[in-house]
Coordinates of C-alpha atoms in Angstrom, one line a residue:
M62 CA -84.5 -256.8 -85.4
M63 CA -81.5 -256.4 -83.1
N64 CA -78.1 -256.8 -84.4
H65 CA -76.6 -257.8 -81.1
T66 CA -77.4 -260.1 -78.3
F67 CA -77.9 -259.0 -74.7
K68 CA -76.7 -260.7 -71.5
L69 CA -79.4 -262.9 -69.9
T70 CA -78.1 -261.8 -66.5
A71 CA -79.8 -258.5 -67.0
L72 CA -83.2 -260.2 -67.1
A73 CA -82.3 -262.3 -64.1
L74 CA -81.3 -259.1 -62.4
T75 CA -84.5 -257.2 -63.2
T76 CA -86.7 -260.0 -62.1
S77 CA -84.9 -261.1 -58.9
L78 CA -83.9 -257.7 -57.5
L79 CA -87.0 -255.6 -58.3
A80 CA -88.9 -257.0 -55.4
A81 CA -85.9 -256.5 -53.1
C82 CA -85.6 -252.9 -54.1
G83 CA -89.3 -252.1 -54.0
G84 CA -90.5 -250.9 -57.3
G85 CA -93.5 -249.1 -58.7
G86 CA -96.0 -247.4 -56.5
G87 CA -97.8 -244.1 -56.5
S88 CA -97.5 -240.9 -54.4
G89 CA -99.1 -240.9 -51.1
G90 CA -99.2 -244.7 -50.9
G91 CA -99.1 -246.7 -47.6
S92 CA -100.4 -245.9 -44.2
S93 CA -101.2 -242.3 -43.5
T94 CA -101.3 -242.8 -39.8
P95 CA -98.2 -241.3 -38.2
S96 CA -96.2 -243.5 -35.8
G97 CA -94.8 -240.5 -33.8
K98 CA -91.2 -241.5 -34.8
T99 CA -89.3 -239.3 -37.1
F100 CA -86.8 -240.1 -39.8
S101 CA -84.4 -237.7 -41.4
G102 CA -81.7 -237.7 -44.1
V103 CA -80.2 -235.9 -47.0
A104 CA -80.2 -236.5 -50.8
V105 CA -76.9 -235.8 -52.4
D106 CA -76.1 -235.7 -56.1
F107 CA -75.1 -232.4 -55.4
Y108 CA -77.9 -231.6 -53.0
L109 CA -81.4 -232.3 -54.4
E110 CA -84.2 -229.8 -53.7
N111 CA -87.9 -230.8 -53.8
A112 CA -87.1 -234.5 -54.4
T113 CA -89.6 -237.3 -53.7
V114 CA -88.8 -239.8 -51.0
R115 CA -90.3 -243.3 -51.1
L116 CA -90.2 -246.0 -48.4
D117 CA -90.2 -249.1 -50.6
D118 CA -91.1 -251.6 -48.0
C119 CA -93.8 -249.6 -46.3
N120 CA -96.4 -250.0 -49.0
N121 CA -94.4 -247.5 -51.1
Y122 CA -95.2 -244.7 -48.6
T123 CA -94.2 -241.5 -50.5
I124 CA -93.5 -237.9 -49.6
T125 CA -93.3 -235.5 -52.5
N126 CA -91.3 -232.3 -52.4
A127 CA -89.6 -233.8 -49.3
T128 CA -86.2 -232.2 -49.5
D129 CA -85.1 -228.6 -48.8
N130 CA -82.5 -226.6 -50.6
N131 CA -79.8 -228.4 -48.7
G132 CA -81.2 -231.8 -49.7
K133 CA -82.5 -232.5 -46.2
F134 CA -85.7 -234.3 -45.4
K135 CA -87.5 -235.1 -42.2
F136 CA -90.9 -236.7 -41.7
T137 CA -92.9 -238.9 -39.3
L138 CA -92.8 -242.6 -40.2
P139 CA -96.2 -244.2 -40.9
T140 CA -97.4 -246.7 -38.3
G141 CA -95.8 -250.1 -38.6
C142 CA -92.9 -248.8 -40.7
T143 CA -89.7 -249.7 -38.9
A144 CA -87.4 -250.8 -41.7
S145 CA -87.4 -250.1 -45.4
A146 CA -85.3 -249.6 -48.5
I147 CA -85.5 -246.0 -49.7
T148 CA -85.9 -244.6 -53.2
I149 CA -85.4 -240.9 -54.1
T150 CA -86.4 -239.4 -57.4
G151 CA -87.1 -236.0 -58.9
G152 CA -86.2 -232.6 -57.7
I153 CA -83.6 -230.1 -58.8
D154 CA -79.8 -230.3 -58.5
T155 CA -78.9 -227.2 -56.5
V156 CA -75.6 -226.7 -58.2
T157 CA -76.4 -227.4 -61.9
K158 CA -80.0 -226.2 -61.5
K159 CA -81.0 -229.0 -63.8
E160 CA -83.9 -231.4 -63.2
F161 CA -82.8 -234.6 -61.5
T162 CA -84.0 -237.5 -63.7
G163 CA -82.1 -240.3 -62.0
T164 CA -82.7 -242.4 -59.0
L165 CA -81.0 -242.6 -55.6
K166 CA -81.4 -245.8 -53.5
V167 CA -80.6 -246.8 -50.0
K168 CA -80.6 -250.5 -49.0
S169 CA -83.1 -251.7 -46.5
R170 CA -82.3 -250.6 -43.0
N171 CA -83.9 -250.0 -39.6
L172 CA -85.3 -246.5 -39.9
E173 CA -86.0 -246.0 -36.2
N174 CA -82.4 -246.2 -35.1
I175 CA -80.9 -243.6 -37.5
N176 CA -81.0 -239.9 -38.1
N177 CA -79.4 -238.0 -41.0
A178 CA -79.3 -241.0 -43.4
V179 CA -77.5 -240.2 -46.6
A180 CA -78.8 -241.2 -50.0
S181 CA -76.2 -240.8 -52.7
P182 CA -74.9 -242.5 -55.9
L183 CA -72.7 -244.5 -53.5
T184 CA -75.7 -245.8 -51.6
T185 CA -77.4 -246.7 -54.9
L186 CA -74.4 -248.9 -55.8
E187 CA -74.3 -250.4 -52.3
A188 CA -78.0 -251.3 -52.6
I189 CA -77.6 -253.1 -55.9
L190 CA -74.1 -254.6 -56.2
P191 CA -72.9 -257.7 -54.5
E192 CA -71.0 -256.7 -51.3
E193 CA -67.5 -257.7 -52.6
D194 CA -68.0 -256.0 -55.9
F195 CA -69.2 -252.9 -54.2
K196 CA -66.0 -252.8 -52.0
E197 CA -63.8 -253.0 -55.1
V198 CA -65.8 -250.3 -56.9
L199 CA -65.6 -248.1 -53.8
K200 CA -61.8 -248.5 -53.8
N201 CA -61.6 -247.8 -57.5
L202 CA -63.6 -244.6 -57.0
G203 CA -61.0 -243.3 -54.5
F204 CA -62.7 -244.2 -51.2
L205 CA -61.7 -246.5 -48.4
E206 CA -63.4 -249.9 -48.6
T207 CA -64.5 -249.4 -45.1
T208 CA -66.4 -246.2 -45.8
D209 CA -69.9 -246.3 -44.4
V210 CA -71.7 -244.7 -47.4
S211 CA -75.0 -244.7 -45.6
S212 CA -73.8 -241.9 -43.3
F213 CA -71.1 -240.4 -45.6
N214 CA -72.1 -237.0 -47.0
P215 CA -69.6 -236.2 -49.8
V216 CA -70.4 -232.5 -49.6
T217 CA -69.5 -232.0 -45.9
Q218 CA -67.3 -235.0 -45.3
G219 CA -65.6 -235.7 -48.6
S220 CA -62.8 -234.1 -50.5
A221 CA -63.4 -232.1 -53.7
E222 CA -62.1 -235.0 -55.7
Q223 CA -64.5 -237.5 -54.0
L224 CA -67.5 -235.2 -54.5
A225 CA -66.6 -234.7 -58.1
T226 CA -66.3 -238.5 -58.5
V227 CA -69.7 -239.0 -56.9
F228 CA -71.3 -236.5 -59.3
L229 CA -69.7 -238.2 -62.3
V230 CA -71.0 -241.6 -61.1
Q231 CA -74.5 -240.2 -60.9
Q232 CA -74.2 -238.6 -64.3
L233 CA -73.2 -242.0 -65.8
L234 CA -76.0 -243.8 -63.9
T235 CA -78.6 -241.2 -64.8
Q236 CA -77.8 -240.8 -68.5
I237 CA -77.8 -244.6 -68.9
E238 CA -81.0 -244.9 -67.0
D239 CA -82.7 -242.2 -69.1
A240 CA -81.6 -243.9 -72.4
I241 CA -83.0 -247.3 -71.1
E242 CA -86.2 -245.7 -69.9
E243 CA -86.8 -244.0 -73.3
S244 CA -86.7 -247.5 -74.8
G245 CA -89.6 -248.6 -72.6
A246 CA -88.0 -250.3 -69.6
S247 CA -89.2 -249.5 -66.1
A248 CA -87.4 -247.0 -64.0
D249 CA -86.3 -249.6 -61.4
A250 CA -85.0 -251.9 -64.2
A251 CA -83.1 -249.0 -65.7
T252 CA -81.4 -248.1 -62.4
L253 CA -80.4 -251.8 -61.8
I254 CA -78.9 -252.2 -65.2
A255 CA -77.0 -248.9 -65.0
A256 CA -75.5 -249.8 -61.7
E257 CA -74.7 -253.4 -62.8
A258 CA -72.9 -252.0 -65.8
L259 CA -70.9 -249.5 -63.8
G260 CA -70.0 -252.2 -61.2
E261 CA -68.9 -254.7 -63.9
V262 CA -66.3 -252.3 -65.2
L263 CA -65.2 -250.4 -62.0
K264 CA -64.7 -253.5 -59.9
N265 CA -61.7 -254.1 -62.1
E266 CA -60.4 -250.7 -63.1
P267 CA -59.8 -247.4 -61.1
L268 CA -61.8 -244.5 -62.4
I269 CA -59.4 -241.9 -61.0
S270 CA -55.6 -242.1 -60.3
N271 CA -53.4 -239.3 -59.1
G272 CA -56.2 -236.8 -59.6
V273 CA -56.8 -237.8 -63.3
Y274 CA -59.9 -239.6 -64.5
D275 CA -59.6 -242.5 -66.9
T276 CA -62.3 -241.2 -69.3
S277 CA -62.0 -244.3 -71.5
L278 CA -63.9 -246.1 -68.8
F279 CA -67.0 -244.0 -69.4
A280 CA -67.4 -245.6 -72.9
D281 CA -66.7 -249.1 -71.4
I282 CA -69.4 -248.6 -68.8
V283 CA -72.0 -247.4 -71.4
A284 CA -71.1 -250.3 -73.7
E285 CA -71.5 -252.8 -70.9
A286 CA -75.0 -251.3 -70.2
E287 CA -76.0 -251.8 -73.9
E288 CA -75.0 -255.5 -73.6
L289 CA -77.6 -255.8 -70.8
V290 CA -80.6 -254.6 -72.8
P291 CA -82.3 -255.9 -76.0
F292 CA -82.0 -252.6 -77.9
T293 CA -79.4 -250.0 -78.8
I294 CA -78.6 -246.9 -76.8
D295 CA -76.6 -243.8 -77.9
T296 CA -73.4 -244.9 -76.2
T297 CA -71.3 -242.2 -77.9
S298 CA -73.3 -239.3 -76.7
I299 CA -73.4 -240.5 -73.1
A300 CA -69.7 -241.1 -73.0
N301 CA -69.0 -237.8 -74.6
N302 CA -71.3 -235.9 -72.1
V303 CA -69.7 -237.5 -69.0
T304 CA -66.2 -236.9 -70.4
A305 CA -67.1 -233.2 -70.9
I306 CA -68.4 -233.0 -67.4
S307 CA -65.2 -234.6 -66.0
T308 CA -63.0 -232.2 -67.9
A309 CA -65.0 -229.2 -66.5
V310 CA -64.9 -230.3 -62.9
S311 CA -61.2 -231.1 -63.2
T312 CA -60.6 -227.6 -64.6
V313 CA -62.4 -226.0 -61.7
G314 CA -60.0 -227.9 -59.4
L315 CA -60.2 -231.0 -57.3
S316 CA -58.2 -229.7 -54.3
G317 CA -59.8 -228.9 -51.0
N318 CA -63.1 -230.3 -49.6
G319 CA -66.4 -231.0 -51.1
S320 CA -67.9 -227.7 -50.0
A321 CA -65.1 -225.9 -51.7
L322 CA -66.0 -227.6 -55.0
V323 CA -69.6 -226.5 -54.6
D324 CA -68.5 -222.9 -53.9
A325 CA -66.1 -223.0 -56.9
L326 CA -68.7 -224.4 -59.3
T327 CA -71.3 -221.8 -58.3
S328 CA -68.8 -218.9 -58.4
P329 CA -69.3 -216.4 -61.3
T330 CA -65.7 -216.9 -62.1
N331 CA -66.5 -220.4 -63.3
S332 CA -69.8 -219.7 -65.0
A333 CA -68.5 -220.9 -68.4
L334 CA -67.4 -224.2 -66.9
L335 CA -70.8 -224.7 -65.2
E336 CA -72.5 -223.9 -68.5
V337 CA -70.5 -226.8 -70.1
I338 CA -71.7 -229.1 -67.3
Q339 CA -75.3 -228.0 -67.8
E340 CA -75.1 -228.4 -71.6
S341 CA -73.8 -231.9 -71.1
I342 CA -76.8 -233.0 -69.0
P343 CA -79.6 -233.9 -71.4
A344 CA -83.2 -232.8 -70.9
A345 CA -85.5 -235.2 -69.2
P346 CA -86.2 -238.2 -71.3
V347 CA -89.4 -238.7 -73.3
I348 CA -90.9 -241.7 -71.5
P349 CA -93.2 -243.9 -73.6
S350 CA -96.8 -244.4 -72.7
S351 CA -98.2 -247.6 -71.4
E352 CA -98.0 -249.5 -74.7
F353 CA -97.0 -252.8 -76.1
T354 CA -94.1 -252.2 -78.5
Q355 CA -93.6 -255.6 -80.0
L356 CA -95.9 -258.4 -80.9
E357 CA -94.8 -261.8 -82.3
I358 CA -97.2 -264.6 -83.2
G359 CA -96.1 -268.2 -83.8
G360 CA -92.4 -267.1 -83.6
R361 CA -93.0 -264.8 -86.6
S362 CA -92.6 -261.0 -86.4
L363 CA -95.5 -258.6 -86.9
A364 CA -93.8 -257.4 -90.1
E365 CA -93.8 -261.0 -91.5
F366 CA -97.5 -261.3 -90.7
K367 CA -98.4 -257.9 -92.2
N368 CA -96.3 -258.6 -95.4
S369 CA -97.9 -262.0 -96.0
S370 CA -100.9 -262.6 -98.2
E371 CA -102.7 -265.5 -99.8
A372 CA -100.5 -265.0 -102.8
T373 CA -97.3 -264.6 -100.9
P374 CA -97.7 -266.6 -97.7
M375 CA -95.1 -267.2 -95.0
L376 CA -93.3 -270.4 -95.5
L377 CA -93.6 -272.8 -92.6
A378 CA -92.1 -276.1 -91.9
K379 CA -94.7 -278.6 -90.8
E380 CA -92.9 -279.2 -87.5
E381 CA -93.3 -275.4 -86.8
F382 CA -97.0 -275.5 -87.0
S383 CA -97.5 -276.5 -83.4
G384 CA -95.8 -273.2 -82.5
I385 CA -98.6 -271.2 -84.1
P386 CA -100.5 -270.7 -80.8
T387 CA -97.7 -268.7 -79.2
I388 CA -97.5 -265.0 -78.6
N389 CA -94.7 -262.6 -77.5
L390 CA -95.7 -259.2 -76.2
T391 CA -93.2 -256.6 -75.1
L392 CA -94.5 -253.7 -72.9
A393 CA -93.2 -250.2 -72.5
R394 CA -93.2 -248.9 -68.9
P395 CA -94.2 -252.3 -67.4
N396 CA -95.6 -252.5 -63.9
V397 CA -93.7 -255.4 -62.5
N398 CA -95.9 -255.6 -59.4
V399 CA -99.3 -256.0 -61.2
P400 CA -100.0 -258.6 -63.9
E401 CA -101.6 -257.5 -67.1
T402 CA -104.9 -259.3 -68.1
A403 CA -105.2 -260.3 -71.7
K404 CA -108.0 -261.8 -73.8
I405 CA -106.7 -263.7 -76.8
G406 CA -108.4 -265.3 -79.7
L407 CA -106.8 -267.4 -82.5
E408 CA -108.4 -268.6 -85.7
V409 CA -106.5 -271.0 -87.9
N410 CA -108.1 -271.9 -91.2
A411 CA -105.9 -274.5 -93.0
G412 CA -107.9 -275.3 -96.2
P413 CA -111.2 -276.8 -95.0
K414 CA -109.8 -277.7 -91.6
Y415 CA -110.0 -275.0 -88.9
L416 CA -109.1 -274.7 -85.3
N417 CA -110.3 -271.8 -83.2
L418 CA -109.0 -271.1 -79.7
V419 CA -110.1 -268.4 -77.2
L420 CA -108.5 -267.7 -73.8
D421 CA -110.8 -265.2 -72.2
S422 CA -108.5 -264.2 -69.3
V423 CA -104.7 -264.7 -69.1
K424 CA -102.8 -262.9 -66.3
I425 CA -99.3 -262.1 -67.7
Y426 CA -96.5 -261.0 -65.4
F427 CA -93.7 -258.9 -66.9
N428 CA -90.2 -258.1 -65.8
G429 CA -88.6 -254.6 -65.8
M430 CA -87.6 -254.9 -69.5
G431 CA -91.2 -255.6 -70.5
L432 CA -90.8 -259.3 -71.3
A433 CA -93.3 -261.8 -70.1
T434 CA -92.0 -264.1 -67.3
K435 CA -95.2 -265.9 -66.2
A436 CA -98.7 -266.4 -67.6
V437 CA -101.6 -267.9 -65.7
L438 CA -105.1 -269.0 -66.6
P439 CA -106.8 -268.1 -63.4
A440 CA -109.4 -270.3 -61.7
G441 CA -112.8 -269.5 -63.1
S442 CA -111.6 -268.3 -66.5
S443 CA -112.4 -270.2 -69.7
V444 CA -110.6 -271.8 -72.6
K445 CA -112.7 -272.6 -75.7
V446 CA -111.6 -274.8 -78.5
K447 CA -113.5 -275.7 -81.7
S448 CA -112.5 -277.6 -84.8
N449 CA -114.2 -279.4 -87.7
V450 CA -111.6 -282.2 -87.6
T451 CA -113.7 -285.2 -86.5
K452 CA -110.7 -287.1 -85.3
L453 CA -110.5 -284.7 -82.3
G454 CA -113.5 -286.5 -80.9
R455 CA -115.1 -284.6 -78.0
Y456 CA -112.3 -282.1 -78.1
N457 CA -113.5 -280.6 -81.5
N458 CA -115.9 -278.4 -79.5
F459 CA -115.2 -278.0 -75.8
T460 CA -114.8 -275.4 -73.0
L461 CA -112.3 -275.7 -70.2
T462 CA -113.1 -273.8 -66.9
P463 CA -110.2 -274.5 -64.5
N464 CA -111.1 -274.7 -60.8
A465 CA -107.5 -273.8 -60.0
D466 CA -104.9 -271.6 -61.6
I467 CA -103.1 -273.2 -64.6
E468 CA -99.7 -271.8 -65.4
L469 CA -98.8 -271.6 -69.1
T470 CA -95.3 -272.3 -70.5
V471 CA -93.3 -269.1 -70.9
N472 CA -89.8 -269.2 -72.5
N473 CA -87.8 -266.0 -73.1
G474 CA -90.9 -263.9 -73.1
V475 CA -92.9 -266.3 -75.5
I476 CA -96.2 -267.5 -74.1
D477 CA -97.4 -270.9 -75.3
L478 CA -101.2 -270.4 -75.4
G479 CA -101.7 -274.1 -76.1
S480 CA -99.7 -275.3 -73.1
F481 CA -102.8 -275.6 -71.0
S482 CA -103.3 -278.9 -72.8
D483 CA -100.2 -280.3 -71.2
K484 CA -102.3 -281.0 -68.1
S485 CA -104.3 -283.6 -70.0
D486 CA -102.8 -286.4 -72.2
S487 CA -106.0 -286.8 -74.1
L488 CA -106.3 -283.0 -74.8
Q489 CA -102.6 -282.9 -75.9
S490 CA -103.3 -285.9 -78.2
A491 CA -106.2 -284.0 -79.7
F492 CA -104.0 -281.0 -80.5
N493 CA -101.4 -283.2 -82.0
T494 CA -104.1 -284.9 -84.2
Y495 CA -105.1 -281.5 -85.6
Y496 CA -101.5 -280.6 -86.3
N497 CA -100.9 -283.8 -88.1
E498 CA -104.2 -283.5 -90.1
V499 CA -103.4 -280.0 -91.4
V500 CA -101.7 -280.2 -94.8
T501 CA -102.4 -277.7 -97.5
V502 CA -101.2 -277.0 -101.0
G503 CA -102.4 -273.4 -100.7
A504 CA -102.2 -270.7 -98.1
A505 CA -103.6 -271.1 -94.7
E506 CA -104.9 -268.1 -92.7
V507 CA -104.2 -267.2 -89.1
N508 CA -106.3 -264.5 -87.5
T509 CA -105.2 -263.2 -84.0
Y510 CA -107.2 -261.0 -81.6
V511 CA -105.5 -259.4 -78.6
K512 CA -107.1 -257.2 -76.0
L513 CA -105.1 -256.0 -72.9
S514 CA -106.7 -254.6 -69.8
S515 CA -104.5 -251.4 -69.6
Y516 CA -102.0 -251.3 -72.4
T517 CA -102.6 -250.2 -76.0
A518 CA -100.5 -250.9 -79.1
S519 CA -97.8 -248.4 -80.0
P520 CA -98.8 -246.4 -83.1
N521 CA -95.5 -247.5 -84.6
L522 CA -96.8 -251.1 -84.9
G523 CA -99.6 -250.0 -87.2
I524 CA -102.0 -252.7 -85.9
N525 CA -105.7 -252.3 -86.7
Q526 CA -108.4 -252.4 -84.0
V527 CA -111.7 -254.0 -84.7
P528 CA -114.7 -252.4 -83.0
S529 CA -116.3 -255.8 -82.3
A530 CA -115.5 -259.4 -83.1
N531 CA -117.1 -262.7 -81.9
V532 CA -114.8 -265.7 -81.6
L533 CA -116.6 -268.8 -80.3
G534 CA -119.1 -266.7 -78.5
T535 CA -116.5 -264.5 -76.8
V536 CA -116.9 -260.8 -77.7
F537 CA -113.7 -258.8 -78.4
T538 CA -114.3 -255.1 -78.2
N539 CA -111.7 -252.8 -79.7
A540 CA -109.3 -255.7 -79.9
Y541 CA -106.1 -255.5 -81.9
Y542 CA -106.4 -257.7 -85.0
V543 CA -103.5 -259.3 -87.0
E544 CA -104.1 -261.4 -90.1
G545 CA -101.4 -263.6 -91.7
Y546 CA -101.0 -266.4 -94.2
F547 CA -98.7 -269.3 -94.4
K548 CA -98.1 -272.5 -96.3
F549 CA -96.0 -275.5 -95.6
N550 CA -92.6 -275.7 -97.2
P551 CA -92.0 -278.1 -98.6
V552 CA -95.6 -279.2 -99.0
T553 CA -96.1 -282.6 -97.5
T554 CA -98.8 -285.2 -97.8
P555 CA -100.2 -287.6 -95.2

């Protein structure tokens, strides 16, 4: 359970901007037919060698190992690709010789009218931050507000101080991104949150003044990032790492131009300082598999369900009972572009009165933090309901097959499986009848079956799989099974 709350703006950010910034996609995607028009540019952290370049708005057209040892890339655009945002990942930093685990972004632009485009930490901030915030950040990083970062190469056009600042910005972004990705967020969401956190702090405070970095801001930026996610990150280690890097580059010297800083850092004279920088850059993060890492049922945690028994049931207020058919799944490494399909079964045995519910196909859409944002019963799917409560009338055993998509209610990641009944007053009345009929002096049992199309349960959850189960004629193969017990508190009578 988290001991802090996170800013809801982060979720708005990850859902609203992911589409604008591309997101997801595999290598070699998009049209393979060349247009005859070439596009060239350079990737600068320091220079990135063997990096991957993706054109986000051209079906994620991707070129692997695209950059040379000077960070330069040049390739023929696919047919129909005239404008796109750009994402650059991977490769090796040619100064530190460390694997680049971060992300560079360039906002959408016409690719046919430019050559030698620059992708740098500054273009990442420009692509993500509001324009006015970006101008303030740029100024507080020691650049003119009017700097065209899309053509500004900090190695060849910047001062040593500006190049060092660009490198520090990328270290902050990358180390925050890596920490967020390790907790299961998508790469695009991690980049957006890291940039948002940096922008929130540096739009108000200068990072460097008179050649001296305000290292206290590193901790402020990482703390801001932690407020934007629903989990903790190692804020101290990240702030300490970037502080050590800033001290090392400052010791090398911030006078002269960007190329002079590169020469100084790669000189044998400064090998000890370069080693400090290298040791302050963590190894590539361990990225979780495609798993669901959290499961809540009826507003209760998985631990509460697992710890309940017939002898020690969960205590439930009667008004809470209608919330039993809700589920909250959190995914690691969510694909924000493709919904996950779930088959869900629910058996509620309250004394002699039972209610079984099966949704054989629910399409669930997740944001970059792995939280559900939308759930749909697609046309042609089926919902089965069965109960032995005679007052339900024809609804004590019926099947609904929608001829059009039905959107379920989703609130803060919680999917209300019973909300399909909102489309029918009589069906809603039947559900309410069951809720009002169910009163027990003993423990009631809730059995839940969940089967996802491509995600498995994290081993840390300790959920059992059943080889086969049949709920209302729907077969669940290797579904995850959770059993729990509850009783009303206080026990009420009709």
